[in-house]
Amino acid sequence: MRDFSRVKRIVVKVGTNLLSSEEGIDRKRVEDICHQIAELKGMGFQVILVTSGAIGLGAKELGHRNKVVHIPMRQACAAIGQPILMSHYRDAFRKEGILTAQVLLTRNDMNNRKTYNNLRASVATLLSMGVVPIFNENDVVSTAEIGSAFGDNDRMSAMVASKMDAGLLVLLTDIDGLYTGNPKKDPDAHLVTEVDEIDDEVLSWAKGAGSTFSTGGMKTKVLAARIASMASCATVIASGYKEGVLAAIARGEEVGTWFHPHAALTQRQRWIINNSHQGAVVVDEGALEALKKKRSLLPSGVIGVQGVFDEGDVIKVLGPDGTTFGKAVTGFDSTAISRMMGRHSDEVDTLFGVDHGDWCIFRPEDLVVGDETTL
Ligand code: GLU
């Protein structure tokens, strides 16, 4: 039984496909989404909207017919399309008596603790005034965020949901939810209504599929649900074409695919997960075992250092075969770790001429364990 009655904040993500029409934007769809968000607000929820569509709209404005792949051109399209997108939302929300605000984000804004705190405070202020903040990626400045596997708005919406403590993330798309196969080709494929654990089987159902102008597919949506679930936030993937879909979801009706929330990680752990890593340390089997038992990482267990990073940066922790084991906040920079790696702490004392005693590279509370898809 879905029960979202204790949810206060909902993040709604709208994809490019849903908004697109022959002429550029489907005004009716935008109006309908804004009307539905007004309904959610009427039910007492605070709503954050994450919208794609800037690149597609900009491309159409420039007369491009096919997917734009050249990154500077995608950025140019985003710069042209974003104000068009906002003007449609502004008009549609105005009809509902709702003010809107534009929030353009790069991943760095989330990574940096100070900008992240500023963001939280300003968005909380907007929400407390009844404004609907409308988020999109700041594609004009963030190249990694457009067209790359890490840069779709599905992922961004999950990070926003996680960082803004939302209880529910709704990913509106052009199909009913997650199917066990391709319903157009496979007669046995059926809609999955509920997912508890996002395991390999669930991921295998969600083969990546995109359309001309959008970035994500079902896979990015399922991965987004995983990010949200780690922040104790439920996710529903549903069709934006279904009438009154948002209110139906919020009432707990069985619409689309519902992904259960899981135990919340601490703010610090979420910050570590959502922070892009600056480099990596490779550790040996012994160290991996120690880390699994929640012990600190000592220099003797490090067998390699990758990249250049500072003390306090987030780094990846790789096993001896290079597979991702976790992400951690490092207590030393890459140069220091390169010097101390493989040595016992008393040797490191001699090397650095300091009787430090405890040369742990990071403590257990500064490590979040996970794999390539979750970190
Ligand atoms: N930020 C991109 C845009 O507004 C969309 C990225 C995505 O499709 O996920 O066009």
Coordinates of N, CA and C in Angstrom, one line a residue, residues 197-207 219 222-223 226 371 373:
E197 N 13.9 -3.5 -3.9 CA 15.4 -3.4 -4.0 C 15.8 -3.3 -5.5
I198 N 16.6 -2.3 -5.8 CA 17.0 -2.1 -7.2 C 18.2 -3.0 -7.5
D199 N 17.9 -4.2 -7.9 CA 19.0 -5.2 -8.1 C 19.3 -5.3 -9.6
D200 N 20.2 -6.3 -10.0 CA 20.6 -6.4 -11.4 C 19.4 -6.7 -12.3
E201 N 18.5 -7.5 -11.7 CA 17.3 -7.9 -12.6 C 16.5 -6.6 -12.9
V202 N 16.3 -5.8 -11.9 CA 15.5 -4.6 -12.1 C 16.2 -3.7 -13.2
L203 N 17.5 -3.6 -13.0 CA 18.3 -2.8 -13.9 C 18.3 -3.4 -15.3
S204 N 18.2 -4.7 -15.4 CA 18.2 -5.3 -16.7 C 16.9 -5.0 -17.5
W205 N 15.8 -4.7 -16.7 CA 14.6 -4.4 -17.4 C 14.6 -3.0 -18.0
A206 N 15.5 -2.2 -17.4 CA 15.6 -0.8 -17.8 C 16.7 -0.5 -18.8
K207 N 16.6 -1.1 -19.9 CA 17.7 -0.8 -20.9 C 17.6 0.6 -21.3
K219 N 16.8 3.5 -17.8 CA 17.9 3.1 -16.9 C 18.3 4.3 -16.0
V222 N 15.8 4.6 -13.3 CA 15.9 3.6 -12.2 C 17.1 3.9 -11.3
L223 N 18.2 4.4 -11.9 CA 19.3 4.8 -11.1 C 19.0 6.0 -10.3
R226 N 17.2 4.9 -7.3 CA 18.2 4.3 -6.3 C 18.8 5.4 -5.5
D371 N 28.9 0.7 -5.3 CA 29.5 0.4 -6.6 C 29.4 1.5 -7.6
T373 N 27.4 2.1 -9.9 CA 26.1 2.7 -10.3 C 25.6 3.5 -9.1

